[in-house]
Tab-separated table of C-alpha atoms in Angstrom:
chain	number	residue	atom	x	y	z
H	1	MET	CA	-28.859	9.298	9.751
H	2	THR	CA	-26.491	11.501	11.358
H	3	ASP	CA	-23.815	13.622	9.411
H	4	PRO	CA	-20.426	10.995	8.338
H	5	LEU	CA	-17.763	11.228	10.265
H	6	VAL	CA	-15.448	10.722	6.894
H	7	THR	CA	-16.192	11.826	3.448
H	8	LEU	CA	-14.004	10.995	0.870
H	9	ASP	CA	-14.742	12.806	-2.719
H	10	ASN	CA	-12.895	10.940	-5.712
H	11	LEU	CA	-9.942	10.590	-3.491
H	12	THR	CA	-6.848	10.294	-5.377
H	13	VAL	CA	-2.986	9.959	-4.653
H	14	ARG	CA	-0.457	9.764	-7.078
H	15	PHE	CA	3.287	9.004	-6.660
H	16	ASP	CA	4.978	10.094	-9.740
H	17	LYS	CA	2.232	10.727	-11.539
H	18	ARG	CA	0.614	7.117	-11.227
H	19	PRO	CA	-2.046	6.857	-9.089
H	20	VAL	CA	-1.965	4.608	-6.028
H	21	VAL	CA	-5.582	5.551	-4.862
H	22	ASP	CA	-7.647	6.491	-7.982
H	23	ARG	CA	-11.238	8.212	-7.558
H	24	VAL	CA	-12.375	6.550	-4.422
H	25	ASN	CA	-15.619	7.712	-2.766
H	26	LEU	CA	-16.734	6.925	0.799
H	27	LYS	CA	-18.391	7.482	3.785
H	28	VAL	CA	-18.132	6.758	7.343
H	29	HIS	CA	-20.658	7.072	9.958
H	30	ARG	CA	-20.926	6.677	13.640
H	31	GLY	CA	-21.614	2.871	14.325
H	32	ASP	CA	-19.998	1.729	10.876
H	33	ILE	CA	-17.007	-0.914	10.954
H	34	ILE	CA	-15.720	-0.716	7.290
H	35	THR	CA	-12.745	-2.868	6.088
H	36	VAL	CA	-10.542	-2.390	3.234
H	37	ILE	CA	-9.221	-5.316	2.048
H	38	GLY	CA	-7.223	-5.944	-1.103
H	39	PRO	CA	-3.744	-7.161	-2.666
H	40	ASN	CA	-0.390	-5.912	-1.508
H	41	GLY	CA	0.100	-2.883	-3.422
H	42	ALA	CA	-3.634	-2.167	-3.496
H	43	GLY	CA	-3.081	1.594	-1.968
H	44	LYS	CA	-4.888	0.500	1.538
H	45	THR	CA	-2.500	2.145	3.565
H	46	THR	CA	-2.159	4.958	1.325
H	47	LEU	CA	-5.808	5.562	1.517
H	48	ILE	CA	-5.398	5.710	5.546
H	49	LYS	CA	-2.516	7.834	5.566
H	50	ALA	CA	-4.720	10.487	3.505
H	51	ILE	CA	-7.565	10.097	6.284
H	52	LEU	CA	-5.199	10.698	8.621
H	53	GLY	CA	-3.863	13.880	6.732
H	54	ILE	CA	-0.202	12.445	6.767
H	55	GLN	CA	-0.625	11.523	2.905
H	56	LYS	CA	-1.202	14.508	0.648
H	57	VAL	CA	-4.064	14.288	-1.836
H	58	SER	CA	-3.572	14.738	-5.254
H	59	ASP	CA	-7.297	15.312	-6.298
H	60	GLY	CA	-10.180	14.871	-4.410
H	61	LYS	CA	-11.159	15.687	-1.068
H	62	VAL	CA	-11.146	14.148	2.712
H	63	SER	CA	-13.414	15.807	4.758
H	64	LEU	CA	-13.309	15.674	8.490
H	65	ARG	CA	-16.716	16.225	10.586
H	66	LYS	CA	-15.887	19.286	12.591
H	67	GLY	CA	-13.954	18.236	16.224
H	68	LEU	CA	-13.600	14.556	15.161
H	69	VAL	CA	-11.364	12.754	17.191
H	70	ILE	CA	-9.373	10.009	15.700
H	71	GLY	CA	-7.893	6.882	17.220
H	72	TYR	CA	-5.155	5.362	15.107
H	73	VAL	CA	-3.728	1.608	15.596
H	74	PRO	CA	-0.799	1.687	12.956
H	75	GLN	CA	0.427	-1.804	11.333
H	76	HIS	CA	3.770	-1.914	13.444
H	77	LEU	CA	5.105	-0.716	16.646
H	78	THR	CA	8.653	0.232	15.891
H	79	LEU	CA	10.988	1.321	19.020
H	80	GLU	CA	14.623	1.677	19.114
H	81	ALA	CA	15.602	-1.693	21.053
H	82	THR	CA	17.927	0.469	23.321
H	83	LEU	CA	15.542	2.790	24.277
H	84	PRO	CA	14.083	1.576	27.781
H	85	LEU	CA	10.369	2.085	27.511
H	86	SER	CA	7.503	0.947	30.013
H	87	VAL	CA	4.002	0.344	29.331
H	88	LYS	CA	2.823	2.963	31.263
H	89	ARG	CA	5.634	5.566	29.980
H	90	PHE	CA	4.454	4.601	26.290
H	91	MET	CA	0.598	5.640	27.350
H	92	LEU	CA	1.586	8.700	29.378
H	93	LEU	CA	3.126	9.893	25.850
H	94	SER	CA	0.119	9.873	24.266
H	95	GLY	CA	-0.641	13.248	26.471
H	96	MET	CA	-3.747	11.649	28.472
H	97	PRO	CA	-3.682	11.320	32.474
H	98	LEU	CA	-2.569	8.285	33.916
H	99	ALA	CA	-6.330	7.424	34.972
H	100	GLU	CA	-7.397	7.635	31.529
H	101	CYS	CA	-4.211	5.297	30.223
H	102	GLU	CA	-4.692	2.675	33.140
H	103	SER	CA	-8.688	2.629	32.244
H	104	ALA	CA	-7.917	2.055	28.455
H	105	LEU	CA	-5.046	-0.845	29.301
H	106	ALA	CA	-7.801	-2.453	31.465
H	107	ARG	CA	-10.443	-2.197	28.626
H	108	THR	CA	-8.052	-3.783	26.082
H	109	GLY	CA	-7.021	-6.507	28.592
H	110	VAL	CA	-3.604	-5.544	29.524
H	111	ARG	CA	-3.530	-3.417	32.655
H	112	GLN	CA	-1.525	-5.712	34.376
H	113	LEU	CA	1.392	-5.051	31.827
H	114	LEU	CA	1.720	-1.538	33.126
H	115	ASP	CA	4.890	-2.022	34.582
H	116	ALA	CA	6.408	-4.049	32.113
H	117	SER	CA	8.967	-2.895	29.159
H	118	VAL	CA	7.217	-2.690	25.842
H	119	HIS	CA	9.954	-4.411	24.213
H	120	HIS	CA	9.009	-8.033	25.759
H	121	LEU	CA	5.583	-7.984	25.157
H	122	SER	CA	4.131	-10.477	22.591
H	123	GLY	CA	2.518	-9.570	19.613
H	124	GLY	CA	-1.069	-9.697	20.608
H	125	GLU	CA	-0.145	-7.668	23.680
H	126	LYS	CA	1.472	-5.099	21.399
H	127	GLN	CA	-1.817	-4.625	19.417
H	128	ARG	CA	-4.272	-4.390	22.728
H	129	LEU	CA	-1.199	-1.600	23.926
H	130	LEU	CA	-1.701	0.244	20.835
H	131	LEU	CA	-5.580	-0.321	20.832
H	132	ALA	CA	-5.823	0.889	24.224
H	133	ARG	CA	-3.383	4.415	23.321
H	134	ALA	CA	-6.063	4.923	20.565
H	135	LEU	CA	-9.048	4.277	23.053
H	136	ALA	CA	-7.564	6.652	25.877
H	137	ARG	CA	-8.689	9.547	23.350
H	138	LYS	CA	-12.259	8.699	23.219
H	139	PRO	CA	-12.359	8.455	19.511
H	140	ASP	CA	-15.295	9.285	17.141
H	141	LEU	CA	-13.633	7.348	14.976
H	142	LEU	CA	-11.021	4.413	15.071
H	143	VAL	CA	-8.652	3.820	12.370
H	144	LEU	CA	-6.654	0.477	12.367
H	145	ASP	CA	-3.981	-0.274	9.893
H	146	GLU	CA	-4.188	-4.425	9.971
H	147	PRO	CA	-5.097	-4.593	13.799
H	148	ALA	CA	-4.303	-8.129	13.895
H	149	GLN	CA	-0.765	-8.086	12.547
H	150	GLY	CA	1.340	-10.734	14.347
H	151	VAL	CA	-1.465	-12.126	16.298
H	152	ASP	CA	-2.159	-15.933	16.243
H	153	ILE	CA	-5.230	-17.029	14.694
H	154	ASN	CA	-7.240	-17.529	18.238
H	155	GLY	CA	-5.738	-14.175	19.281
H	156	GLN	CA	-7.042	-12.278	16.025
H	157	ALA	CA	-10.612	-13.588	16.333
H	158	SER	CA	-10.490	-12.287	20.047
H	159	LEU	CA	-9.145	-8.917	18.553
H	160	TYR	CA	-11.713	-8.280	16.265
H	161	ASP	CA	-14.639	-9.119	18.675
H	162	LEU	CA	-12.972	-6.442	21.208
H	163	ILE	CA	-13.328	-3.891	18.373
H	164	ARG	CA	-16.553	-4.593	17.699
H	165	GLN	CA	-17.396	-4.260	21.492
H	166	LEU	CA	-15.395	-0.927	21.275
H	167	ARG	CA	-17.442	0.498	18.643
H	168	ASP	CA	-20.758	-0.563	20.409
H	169	GLU	CA	-19.329	1.314	23.530
H	170	LEU	CA	-18.203	4.260	22.451
H	171	ASN	CA	-20.776	4.209	19.346
H	172	CYS	CA	-17.823	5.414	16.955
H	173	GLY	CA	-16.934	4.783	13.287
H	174	VAL	CA	-14.246	2.052	12.609
H	175	ILE	CA	-12.453	1.858	9.620
H	176	MET	CA	-9.923	-0.975	9.069
H	177	ILE	CA	-7.155	-2.680	6.975
H	178	SER	CA	-6.864	-6.689	7.289
H	179	HIS	CA	-5.700	-9.248	5.094
H	180	ASP	CA	-7.570	-11.992	7.422
H	181	LEU	CA	-10.427	-12.037	4.978
H	182	HIS	CA	-12.571	-14.982	6.652
H	183	LEU	CA	-12.228	-13.841	10.347
H	184	VAL	CA	-12.951	-10.093	9.404
H	185	MET	CA	-16.075	-11.233	7.349
H	186	ALA	CA	-17.286	-11.966	10.675
H	187	ALA	CA	-16.443	-8.683	12.402
H	188	THR	CA	-17.446	-6.097	9.617
H	189	ASP	CA	-20.537	-4.498	8.348
H	190	LYS	CA	-19.098	-2.984	4.887
H	191	VAL	CA	-16.130	-4.627	3.153
H	192	ILE	CA	-14.762	-2.501	0.495
H	193	CYS	CA	-12.328	-4.521	-2.088
H	194	LEU	CA	-9.275	-2.025	-3.260
H	195	ASN	CA	-6.945	-2.239	-5.933
H	196	GLN	CA	-6.129	1.496	-6.793
H	197	HIS	CA	-10.008	1.818	-7.164
H	198	VAL	CA	-12.648	0.527	-5.448
H	199	CYS	CA	-13.193	-2.821	-7.199
H	200	CYS	CA	-16.150	-3.905	-5.322
H	201	SER	CA	-17.768	-2.863	-1.931
H	202	GLY	CA	-20.822	-4.222	0.270
H	203	SER	CA	-21.727	-6.301	2.782
H	204	PRO	CA	-19.616	-9.386	3.432
H	205	ALA	CA	-22.128	-11.675	2.250
H	206	ASP	CA	-22.538	-9.793	-0.825
H	207	ILE	CA	-19.204	-9.198	-1.779
H	208	SER	CA	-17.989	-12.602	-1.762
H	209	HIS	CA	-19.949	-13.370	-4.665
H	210	ASP	CA	-19.119	-10.188	-6.287
H	211	PRO	CA	-16.924	-11.310	-9.781
H	212	ALA	CA	-14.211	-8.381	-8.957
H	213	PHE	CA	-13.610	-9.993	-5.551
H	214	ILE	CA	-13.491	-13.464	-6.878
H	215	GLU	CA	-11.368	-12.470	-9.962
H	216	THR	CA	-8.864	-10.597	-6.882
H	217	PHE	CA	-8.806	-12.965	-4.107
H	218	GLY	CA	-9.790	-16.428	-6.447
H	219	GLN	CA	-13.029	-18.452	-6.190
H	220	PRO	CA	-12.115	-20.865	-3.587
H	221	VAL	CA	-11.621	-17.780	-1.073
H	222	ALA	CA	-14.886	-16.535	-1.985
H	223	GLU	CA	-16.702	-19.660	-1.955
H	224	SER	CA	-15.213	-20.707	1.564
H	225	LEU	CA	-16.275	-17.101	2.400
H	226	ALA	CA	-19.870	-17.718	1.184
H	227	VAL	CA	-20.619	-20.870	2.638
H	228	TYR	CA	-18.263	-21.262	5.993
H	229	HIS	CA	-20.526	-21.423	9.067
H	230	HIS	CA	-19.797	-22.798	12.369
H	231	HIS	CA	-20.982	-22.594	15.981
H	232	HIS	CA	-18.996	-22.036	19.401
H	233	ASN	CA	-19.803	-21.469	22.859
H	234	HIS	CA	-16.408	-20.154	24.192
H	235	ARG	CA	-14.415	-16.945	23.747
H	236	HIS	CA	-10.365	-16.539	24.001
H	237	ASP	CA	-8.152	-14.110	25.638
H	238	LEU	CA	-5.248	-12.150	24.017
H	239	HIS	CA	-2.906	-15.668	24.280
H	240	GLY	CA	-5.956	-17.488	22.476
H	241	ASP	CA	-6.675	-19.701	25.107
H	242	VAL	CA	-10.458	-20.613	26.016
H	243	VAL	CA	-11.438	-18.408	29.046
H	244	ALA	CA	-14.995	-18.588	29.081
H	245	ALA	CA	-18.443	-20.318	27.750
H	246	GLY	CA	-21.029	-18.382	26.656
H	247	PRO	CA	-24.072	-18.222	24.424
H	248	HIS	CA	-24.147	-20.422	21.391
H	249	ARG	CA	-23.077	-18.186	18.614
H	250	ALA	CA	-23.179	-18.740	14.754
H	251	HIS	CA	-20.606	-16.338	12.576
H	252	THR	CA	-19.305	-16.375	8.994
H	253	GLY	CA	-15.581	-16.599	9.173
H	254	HIS	CA	-13.256	-18.524	11.296
H	255	GLU	CA	-13.957	-17.542	14.837
H	256	GLY	CA	-10.693	-18.723	16.239
H	257	CYS	CA	-11.591	-22.377	17.239
H	258	ASP	CA	-9.296	-25.186	17.145
H	259	HIS	CA	-10.606	-26.427	14.153
H	260	ALA	CA	-9.812	-23.358	11.828
H	261	HIS	CA	-9.414	-24.298	8.434
H	262	HIS	CA	-6.742	-22.489	5.986
């Protein structure tokens, strides 16, 4: 295996002497999709910020591979409501050439919005815009904080599928935070359950049986993740509408079909 893109070695972050992230060890390699889950206040966003270098580390170490290019998708796009801003202008603020920006927008399915106002985009369109901005940098590592925030369940399934495709195309690593437990179990290779410290980690199939996972999220959730399977033969666009039929596939977790359960 190649050298990791990111290595966390006993990473600890404290606020007012209280550990928010406590002795976390993690390695992210090319091709990995690693999802961090956990209750509110578990330290997930703090962990991401430490990787990005925007949160000071109290103890331990974050090591990034030399020359690592990171594409970051924040949880929210916060803009001044009175500031006129088109999608094109927003992308160009990344410092990337227009051709790269347009290519990234096309890849995430929102090229037609180039001249639209960012303020008027739907939740799904905003998330795909943020993903395009990260993609334009041709990152070695994609870091996503709740990438499906504000997107309906069909759009979420489509977005996670796109993230998998981008991982394959770029041969990059992906680390993301998610609360969408059913969906993320079909979209990730490894799950880390964080509650300040790492409660448990492993493949989606394994972690759903782990006592620490069950204690954190509850037996019904764990059971549904372990046994829920269905097939579908279509895919959705960013609005969640069915746009095409395709090969019959099986997944664990909700894939955005109209019979999704909650």
